[in-house]
Short mmCIF file of C-alpha atoms in Angstrom, two decimals:
data_model
loop_
_atom_site.label_atom_id
_atom_site.label_comp_id
_atom_site.label_asym_id
_atom_site.label_seq_id
_atom_site.Cartn_x
_atom_site.Cartn_y
_atom_site.Cartn_z
CA MET T 1 -143.50 -95.56 -7.14
CA SER T 2 -140.85 -98.28 -8.75
CA THR T 3 -142.23 -100.53 -11.69
CA GLY T 4 -142.14 -103.85 -12.95
CA CYS T 5 -143.15 -105.88 -15.69
CA TYR T 6 -145.52 -108.44 -14.73
CA ILE T 7 -145.63 -111.49 -17.25
CA TYR T 8 -149.00 -113.89 -17.64
CA GLY T 9 -147.99 -115.96 -20.56
CA ILE T 10 -146.17 -116.26 -23.73
CA VAL T 11 -148.07 -116.47 -27.00
CA ASN T 12 -147.56 -115.79 -30.64
CA ALA T 13 -146.20 -112.22 -31.81
CA ASP T 14 -149.39 -111.74 -33.40
CA VAL T 15 -151.86 -111.73 -30.89
CA GLU T 16 -153.65 -108.68 -29.76
CA VAL T 17 -154.94 -107.74 -26.57
CA LEU T 18 -158.29 -106.03 -26.42
CA PRO T 19 -157.83 -102.71 -24.71
CA GLN T 20 -160.30 -103.24 -22.28
CA ALA T 21 -158.30 -106.52 -20.71
CA ARG T 22 -156.80 -106.18 -17.61
CA GLY T 23 -154.48 -107.71 -15.33
CA VAL T 24 -152.94 -107.53 -12.01
CA GLY T 25 -152.25 -104.72 -9.34
CA ASP T 26 -154.36 -101.87 -7.62
CA PRO T 27 -156.16 -100.62 -9.77
CA PRO T 28 -155.24 -102.92 -12.75
CA VAL T 29 -154.17 -101.75 -15.39
CA PRO T 30 -154.47 -102.47 -19.08
CA VAL T 31 -152.24 -105.77 -20.70
CA GLU T 32 -150.01 -105.31 -23.52
CA VAL T 33 -147.93 -107.91 -25.75
CA VAL T 34 -144.30 -107.03 -26.07
CA SER T 35 -142.89 -109.58 -28.45
CA ARG T 36 -139.66 -110.66 -29.97
CA GLY T 37 -139.65 -112.67 -33.40
CA ASP T 38 -142.70 -114.98 -33.25
CA VAL T 39 -143.29 -115.18 -29.70
CA GLY T 40 -144.71 -112.46 -27.37
CA ALA T 41 -145.27 -112.21 -23.79
CA LEU T 42 -148.14 -110.88 -22.19
CA VAL T 43 -147.27 -108.13 -19.56
CA SER T 44 -148.45 -105.37 -17.55
CA ASP T 45 -146.91 -102.33 -15.21
CA VAL T 46 -146.96 -103.41 -12.06
CA ASP T 47 -145.87 -101.12 -8.71
CA VAL T 48 -143.42 -103.40 -7.15
CA ASP T 49 -143.72 -101.61 -3.56
CA GLU T 50 -147.24 -103.66 -3.39
CA THR T 51 -148.10 -106.97 -2.33
CA LEU T 52 -149.02 -109.06 -5.05
CA GLY T 53 -151.52 -111.92 -4.35
CA ARG T 54 -154.60 -110.21 -3.06
CA PRO T 55 -157.59 -112.35 -4.42
CA GLU T 56 -158.29 -109.99 -7.39
CA ASP T 57 -154.67 -110.36 -8.54
CA LEU T 58 -155.12 -114.53 -8.74
CA LEU T 59 -158.41 -114.25 -10.42
CA ALA T 60 -157.15 -111.59 -12.99
CA HIS T 61 -153.96 -113.94 -13.70
CA GLU T 62 -156.25 -116.74 -14.50
CA LYS T 63 -159.03 -115.20 -16.09
CA LEU T 64 -156.77 -112.90 -18.77
CA LEU T 65 -154.92 -116.50 -19.87
CA ASP T 66 -158.14 -118.60 -19.79
CA ALA T 67 -159.77 -115.98 -22.38
CA VAL T 68 -156.83 -115.81 -24.03
CA VAL T 69 -156.66 -119.62 -24.53
CA VAL T 70 -160.04 -119.72 -26.27
CA ASP T 71 -158.61 -117.73 -29.30
CA THR T 72 -154.99 -118.48 -29.61
CA PRO T 73 -152.34 -120.96 -27.69
CA VAL T 74 -150.55 -119.59 -24.50
CA LEU T 75 -148.11 -120.87 -22.21
CA PRO T 76 -149.15 -120.04 -18.52
CA LEU T 77 -146.72 -118.33 -16.36
CA ARG T 78 -147.22 -119.63 -12.46
CA PHE T 79 -148.35 -116.44 -10.66
CA GLY T 80 -145.98 -114.19 -9.38
CA ALA T 81 -143.43 -113.79 -12.34
CA LEU T 82 -142.45 -110.04 -12.54
CA MET T 83 -139.17 -108.47 -14.53
CA THR T 84 -137.42 -105.27 -14.18
CA ASP T 85 -138.97 -104.15 -17.57
CA ARG T 86 -140.26 -104.58 -21.04
CA ASP T 87 -136.78 -104.59 -22.48
CA ALA T 88 -135.68 -107.16 -19.67
CA VAL T 89 -139.01 -109.26 -21.10
CA VAL T 90 -137.85 -109.09 -24.77
CA GLN T 91 -133.80 -109.49 -24.26
CA LYS T 92 -133.84 -112.07 -21.64
CA LEU T 93 -136.63 -113.91 -21.86
CA LEU T 94 -138.29 -113.82 -25.59
CA GLU T 95 -134.79 -113.58 -27.10
CA PRO T 96 -132.90 -116.55 -25.87
CA HIS T 97 -136.30 -118.79 -26.07
CA GLN T 98 -138.12 -118.22 -29.42
CA ASP T 99 -137.33 -121.37 -30.95
CA GLU T 100 -138.67 -123.54 -27.69
CA PHE T 101 -141.43 -121.28 -26.90
CA ALA T 102 -142.53 -121.25 -30.56
CA ASP T 103 -142.30 -124.84 -30.54
CA ALA T 104 -144.39 -125.41 -27.38
CA LEU T 105 -147.36 -122.69 -28.68
CA SER T 106 -147.65 -124.89 -32.12
CA GLU T 107 -148.20 -128.11 -30.43
CA LEU T 108 -150.53 -126.69 -28.27
CA ALA T 109 -152.07 -124.90 -30.90
CA GLY T 110 -156.35 -125.83 -31.15
CA ARG T 111 -155.69 -127.42 -27.29
CA VAL T 112 -157.08 -126.11 -24.30
CA GLN T 113 -157.13 -127.73 -20.77
CA TYR T 114 -159.82 -129.02 -18.43
CA ALA T 115 -159.79 -129.70 -14.64
CA ALA T 116 -162.05 -132.58 -13.36
CA ARG T 117 -162.97 -133.04 -9.38
CA ALA T 118 -164.99 -135.50 -8.13
CA ARG T 119 -165.88 -136.02 -4.73
CA TYR T 120 -167.64 -138.62 -2.82
CA PHE T 121 -170.68 -138.18 -1.35
CA GLU T 122 -169.90 -139.00 2.21
CA GLN T 123 -172.54 -141.25 3.53
CA PRO T 124 -172.84 -143.87 0.67
CA LEU T 125 -169.10 -143.74 0.90
CA LEU T 126 -168.92 -144.83 4.31
CA ALA T 127 -171.84 -146.99 4.20
CA GLU T 128 -169.89 -148.84 1.63
CA ILE T 129 -166.83 -148.98 3.63
CA LEU T 130 -168.53 -150.38 6.86
CA ALA T 131 -169.98 -152.96 4.33
CA GLU T 132 -167.32 -154.21 2.65
CA ASN T 133 -164.02 -153.74 5.59
CA ALA T 134 -164.91 -156.25 8.54
CA THR T 135 -162.47 -154.37 10.90
CA ALA T 136 -164.18 -151.12 10.35
CA ALA T 137 -167.67 -152.81 10.89
CA ASP T 138 -166.44 -154.00 13.82
CA LEU T 139 -164.67 -150.65 15.51
CA ALA T 140 -167.67 -148.71 14.16
CA GLY T 141 -169.92 -151.53 16.34
CA GLN T 142 -167.69 -151.07 19.28
CA LEU T 143 -167.88 -147.60 19.23
CA ARG T 144 -171.13 -146.85 19.10
CA GLY T 145 -173.29 -145.17 21.54
CA ARG T 146 -169.73 -143.95 23.15
CA GLY T 147 -168.95 -140.53 24.01
CA ALA T 148 -166.44 -137.89 21.89
CA ASP T 149 -164.24 -138.20 24.77
CA GLU T 150 -164.15 -142.14 25.42
CA SER T 151 -161.88 -144.37 23.16
CA LEU T 152 -159.76 -142.40 21.51
CA ASP T 153 -157.63 -145.11 20.26
CA LEU T 154 -160.44 -146.93 18.58
CA ARG T 155 -161.84 -143.78 16.87
CA GLN T 156 -158.52 -143.23 15.83
CA GLN T 157 -157.86 -146.94 14.27
CA LEU T 158 -161.43 -146.77 12.78
CA GLY T 159 -160.24 -143.47 11.11
CA GLU T 160 -157.07 -144.93 9.57
CA ILE T 161 -158.62 -147.63 8.10
CA VAL T 162 -161.42 -145.59 7.10
CA SER T 163 -158.67 -143.36 5.22
CA ARG T 164 -157.08 -146.01 3.80
CA GLU T 165 -160.28 -147.37 2.53
CA VAL T 166 -161.14 -143.64 0.69
CA GLU T 167 -157.28 -143.56 -0.39
CA ALA T 168 -157.69 -146.70 -2.62
CA ARG T 169 -161.13 -145.75 -3.86
CA ARG T 170 -159.44 -142.90 -4.78
CA GLN T 171 -156.34 -144.05 -6.97
CA VAL T 172 -158.84 -146.59 -8.56
CA ASP T 173 -161.70 -144.28 -9.44
CA THR T 174 -158.88 -141.55 -10.68
CA GLU T 175 -157.78 -144.09 -13.12
CA ALA T 176 -161.20 -145.20 -14.50
CA LEU T 177 -162.19 -141.27 -15.28
CA ILE T 178 -158.54 -141.15 -17.32
CA GLN T 179 -159.14 -144.18 -18.60
CA ALA T 180 -162.81 -143.71 -19.98
CA LEU T 181 -161.67 -140.36 -20.95
CA SER T 182 -158.48 -141.37 -22.95
CA PRO T 183 -160.08 -141.58 -26.38
CA VAL T 184 -161.26 -137.82 -26.28
CA THR T 185 -157.90 -136.84 -24.90
CA VAL T 186 -154.74 -135.70 -25.49
CA ALA T 187 -152.96 -135.98 -22.15
CA SER T 188 -153.89 -136.39 -18.84
CA ALA T 189 -151.94 -135.07 -15.65
CA VAL T 190 -153.28 -135.99 -11.97
CA ARG T 191 -153.53 -133.25 -9.35
CA PRO T 192 -152.99 -133.65 -5.67
CA PRO T 193 -156.70 -134.10 -4.10
CA THR T 194 -157.63 -131.00 -2.35
CA HIS T 195 -159.86 -132.70 0.10
CA GLU T 196 -159.77 -135.70 1.98
CA GLU T 197 -163.26 -136.91 0.13
CA ASP T 198 -162.15 -136.43 -3.41
CA SER T 199 -162.53 -139.44 -5.65
CA ALA T 200 -160.57 -137.78 -8.62
CA HIS T 201 -158.75 -134.72 -9.31
CA VAL T 202 -157.27 -134.55 -12.89
CA ALA T 203 -156.41 -132.07 -15.56
CA PHE T 204 -157.04 -132.72 -19.22
CA LEU T 205 -155.46 -131.82 -22.22
CA ILE T 206 -158.22 -132.03 -24.92
CA ASP T 207 -158.44 -131.28 -29.01
CA THR T 208 -161.03 -127.99 -29.02
CA ALA T 209 -162.30 -130.06 -32.19
CA ARG T 210 -163.37 -132.82 -29.91
CA GLU T 211 -164.66 -130.49 -26.85
CA THR T 212 -168.21 -131.58 -27.47
CA GLU T 213 -167.20 -135.08 -27.69
CA PHE T 214 -165.25 -134.61 -23.97
CA GLN T 215 -167.95 -132.68 -22.37
CA ASP T 216 -170.21 -135.65 -23.09
CA ALA T 217 -167.85 -138.46 -22.09
CA VAL T 218 -167.59 -136.19 -18.40
CA ASP T 219 -171.34 -136.51 -18.74
CA ASP T 220 -171.64 -140.38 -19.19
CA ILE T 221 -168.79 -140.84 -16.00
CA GLY T 222 -171.20 -138.37 -13.85
CA ARG T 223 -174.32 -140.49 -14.70
CA ARG T 224 -171.82 -143.65 -13.78
CA TRP T 225 -171.19 -142.06 -10.55
CA GLU T 226 -174.88 -140.49 -9.86
CA GLY T 227 -175.50 -140.50 -6.30
CA ARG T 228 -171.97 -141.84 -5.49
CA ALA T 229 -169.88 -139.01 -6.26
CA ARG T 230 -170.02 -135.86 -8.05
CA ILE T 231 -167.65 -134.52 -10.71
CA ARG T 232 -166.98 -130.87 -11.18
CA LEU T 233 -165.71 -129.74 -14.41
CA LEU T 234 -163.48 -126.25 -14.87
CA GLY T 235 -162.57 -125.02 -18.26
CA PRO T 236 -161.60 -124.18 -21.00
CA MET T 237 -158.55 -122.98 -19.44
CA ALA T 238 -154.88 -122.17 -20.29
CA PRO T 239 -152.70 -125.59 -20.30
CA TYR T 240 -151.20 -124.68 -16.59
CA ASP T 241 -150.58 -128.45 -16.10
CA PHE T 242 -148.88 -129.08 -19.38
CA VAL T 243 -146.39 -126.46 -19.08
CA VAL T 244 -143.17 -127.99 -17.72
CA THR T 245 -140.17 -125.72 -17.43
CA ALA T 246 -137.21 -127.14 -18.78
CA SER T 247 -134.82 -128.05 -16.38
CA MET A 1 -180.91 -136.23 -26.72
CA THR A 2 -179.96 -133.22 -24.03
CA THR A 3 -177.63 -131.21 -23.92
CA ALA A 4 -174.64 -133.35 -22.18
CA VAL A 5 -172.98 -130.24 -20.09
CA GLN A 6 -174.87 -127.65 -19.08
CA PRO A 7 -173.65 -124.90 -16.88
CA ALA A 8 -174.34 -125.44 -12.96
CA GLY A 9 -177.69 -124.19 -11.78
CA GLY A 10 -179.47 -125.70 -15.11
CA GLY A 11 -181.04 -128.31 -12.91
CA GLY A 12 -181.14 -132.11 -13.36
CA ASP A 13 -177.94 -132.20 -14.76
CA VAL A 14 -175.16 -134.96 -13.51
CA ILE A 15 -172.25 -132.72 -13.17
CA ASP A 16 -171.42 -129.70 -11.95
CA ARG A 17 -169.93 -126.85 -14.53
CA PRO A 18 -169.29 -123.53 -13.07
CA SER A 19 -169.22 -120.69 -15.43
CA GLY A 20 -166.22 -119.65 -14.05
CA SER A 21 -163.06 -120.41 -11.92
CA SER A 22 -163.68 -119.64 -7.68
CA LEU A 23 -160.91 -118.36 -5.98
CA ALA A 24 -160.07 -121.87 -4.44
CA ASP A 25 -160.20 -123.25 -7.94
CA VAL A 26 -157.71 -120.40 -9.18
CA VAL A 27 -155.28 -121.59 -6.26
CA ASP A 28 -155.34 -124.50 -7.31
CA THR A 29 -154.23 -123.70 -10.76
CA ILE A 30 -152.11 -120.79 -11.09
CA LEU A 31 -149.79 -120.99 -7.63
CA ASP A 32 -148.05 -124.12 -8.35
CA LYS A 33 -148.64 -124.78 -12.19
CA GLY A 34 -147.36 -122.85 -15.05
CA LEU A 35 -143.68 -121.93 -16.39
CA VAL A 36 -141.33 -120.93 -13.37
CA ILE A 37 -139.50 -117.85 -15.13
CA ASP A 38 -136.64 -118.03 -12.80
CA ALA A 39 -135.60 -121.43 -14.74
CA TYR A 40 -135.35 -119.04 -17.89
CA VAL A 41 -134.09 -115.67 -16.43
CA ARG A 42 -131.56 -115.59 -13.70
CA VAL A 43 -131.23 -111.82 -13.61
CA SER A 44 -133.55 -109.00 -14.11
CA LEU A 45 -135.98 -110.51 -11.57
CA VAL A 46 -137.65 -108.46 -9.42
CA GLY A 47 -138.52 -109.50 -6.07
CA ILE A 48 -141.57 -108.71 -4.43
CA GLU A 49 -143.35 -110.18 -2.16
CA VAL A 50 -146.20 -112.74 -2.90
CA LEU A 51 -148.56 -113.92 -0.46
CA THR A 52 -148.28 -118.02 -0.38
CA VAL A 53 -150.86 -120.52 0.06
CA ASP A 54 -149.52 -123.45 2.42
CA ALA A 55 -150.72 -126.48 3.90
CA ARG A 56 -152.79 -126.99 0.65
CA ILE A 57 -152.08 -130.42 0.42
CA VAL A 58 -154.93 -132.94 2.03
CA VAL A 59 -152.48 -134.85 4.58
CA ALA A 60 -153.84 -137.58 6.27
CA SER A 61 -153.85 -136.89 10.15
CA VAL A 62 -155.38 -137.78 13.37
CA ASP A 63 -157.48 -134.91 12.58
CA THR A 64 -158.85 -136.30 9.70
CA TYR A 65 -158.78 -139.99 11.02
CA LEU A 66 -161.08 -138.49 14.10
CA ARG A 67 -163.31 -136.98 11.38
CA PHE A 68 -163.88 -140.17 9.79
CA ALA A 69 -164.61 -141.90 12.75
CA GLU A 70 -167.21 -139.27 13.50
CA ALA A 71 -168.96 -139.62 10.35
CA VAL A 72 -168.91 -143.19 10.37
CA ASN A 73 -170.92 -142.82 13.50
CA ARG A 74 -173.57 -141.03 11.43
CA VAL A 75 -173.78 -143.68 9.08
CA ASP A 76 -174.36 -146.41 11.69
CA LEU A 77 -176.90 -143.83 13.25
CA ALA A 78 -178.54 -143.29 10.05
CA GLN A 79 -179.07 -146.84 9.18
CA THR A 80 -180.44 -148.36 12.65
CA GLY A 81 -182.69 -145.18 11.85
CA GLY A 82 -182.00 -144.48 15.76
CA LYS A 83 -182.61 -140.96 17.35
CA GLY A 84 -180.08 -138.97 15.79
CA LEU A 85 -181.75 -139.35 12.17
CA PRO A 86 -182.87 -135.82 11.80
CA GLU A 87 -180.09 -134.61 12.44
CA VAL A 88 -178.14 -136.97 10.25
CA LEU A 89 -180.33 -136.15 7.31
CA GLU A 90 -179.75 -132.39 7.77
CA ASP A 91 -175.94 -133.22 7.88
CA THR A 92 -176.52 -135.11 4.54
CA LYS A 93 -178.41 -132.78 2.66
CA GLY A 94 -175.29 -130.68 1.61
CA GLY A 95 -173.67 -133.18 0.21
CA GLY A 96 -171.38 -134.10 2.29
CA HIS A 97 -170.11 -131.32 3.89
CA GLY A 98 -171.81 -131.88 7.34
CA MET A 99 -168.65 -132.53 9.02
CA ALA A 100 -167.87 -128.87 9.22
CA LYS A 101 -168.94 -128.54 12.84
CA GLY A 102 -167.55 -132.07 13.85
CA VAL A 103 -163.73 -130.47 13.22
CA ALA A 104 -163.97 -127.52 15.22
CA LYS A 105 -163.96 -129.87 18.46
CA GLY A 106 -160.90 -131.54 17.43
CA ALA A 107 -158.18 -131.45 20.16
CA ALA A 108 -155.50 -129.68 17.56
CA THR A 109 -157.71 -126.74 16.55
CA GLY A 110 -156.25 -124.05 17.44
CA ALA A 111 -152.63 -123.84 15.74
CA ILE A 112 -154.51 -125.18 12.80
CA GLU A 113 -156.80 -122.37 13.12
CA ALA A 114 -154.39 -119.71 12.90
CA ALA A 115 -152.82 -121.08 9.68
CA GLY A 116 -156.19 -121.28 8.03
CA ASP A 117 -156.84 -117.74 8.77
CA THR A 118 -154.33 -116.67 6.67
CA VAL A 119 -155.91 -118.61 4.01
CA ARG A 120 -159.26 -117.69 4.92
CA ARG A 121 -158.45 -114.10 4.51
CA LEU A 122 -157.89 -114.85 0.87
CA PHE A 123 -160.85 -116.38 0.60
CA ASP A 124 -163.21 -113.54 2.03
CA HIS A 125 -164.38 -112.59 -0.93
CA ASP A 126 -165.02 -115.85 -2.14
CA ASP A 127 -168.84 -116.78 -2.06
CA ASN A 128 -170.27 -118.71 0.37
CA ARG A 129 -167.57 -121.35 1.31
CA PRO A 130 -168.22 -123.02 4.29
CA GLN A 131 -166.57 -122.28 7.27
CA ARG A 132 -164.61 -124.98 8.45
CA SER A 133 -160.64 -125.05 9.73
CA SER A 134 -159.13 -128.33 9.51
CA GLN A 135 -155.52 -129.71 8.70
CA HIS A 136 -155.98 -128.88 5.22
CA VAL A 137 -157.59 -125.96 3.72
CA ASP A 138 -161.44 -126.83 1.85
CA ARG A 139 -161.64 -124.89 -0.75
CA GLY A 140 -164.82 -126.85 -1.10
CA GLU A 141 -167.80 -124.93 -3.59
CA GLY A 142 -170.31 -126.49 -1.45
#
């Protein structure tokens, strides 16, 4: 077995990982911190002959970082970062970028990320579109009662109109969500939709001191959208959407 | 005043608050976000095979259009109270996931299923996600 050093994220050098924390790999091994100056990296050994990316690996990566961010700032690395050994992590990653990492960590101190995704309820959504778009309503009328194998063109036309209408609503609702939450968030990052009936998918960076306010605000929007769309809120999580690699 | 945000299953809450990320959520988050190490380190990187998940972005396609058209047809049935109503209600109960079966009938299903299978293997451990094949991968959580 040849070993590599898997890297989860960058933390302050004084961070200690609980001995029971486990990382990627099969079986999972303990996670440790290697450090240089003020910054450290969360690492664990991994067998480079293995294939990484099992569900357990993905979950372990995020679970570790999401647990860490509750206590201390962390710069999450994208899944799959691997170096030859710990010396390489210290000398090639931490040392040359200590200041940059330390600055980013201090900027993220006391902050966590949440991800909100909202999805329309299909029936009310489509009913609304038919009520507001005469062309769609007309096409729907023409198609009523016809078999699935008939009138492919018409169905395609109708579907395309509906798709555009959904997209337009998604833009409006995404903006509305961001605006409504802006008083209680530090930053927002729009994520691509993961489903064609998503009404919004946005990551938010918030101060933990305002976490309850934020959650209340999301709940308010949930009430406003009740029956039309439903919000799913994930977090607190590490600030994946707010760390950007310098080019 | 009630507690604004409750964990899922609390009942009566207006938003979903899962206690942890599902695999689908994790894929959203850690595969294309976060610092990329090779921008910092150009040596000492170890090559390793990392399973990737493709086709995760929703792309409007003919498949999507036909699915929407079929869904619209069901709205009509619901509005007119026609024969298909019980079926419509059945489909609506799940909060909009009633289209799953319609997709499988799509013309281009073969290739899409093949692509979807790779992804679905990743998700096999995920709990009760709806089985559907589509142009995009539904990481829906029910």
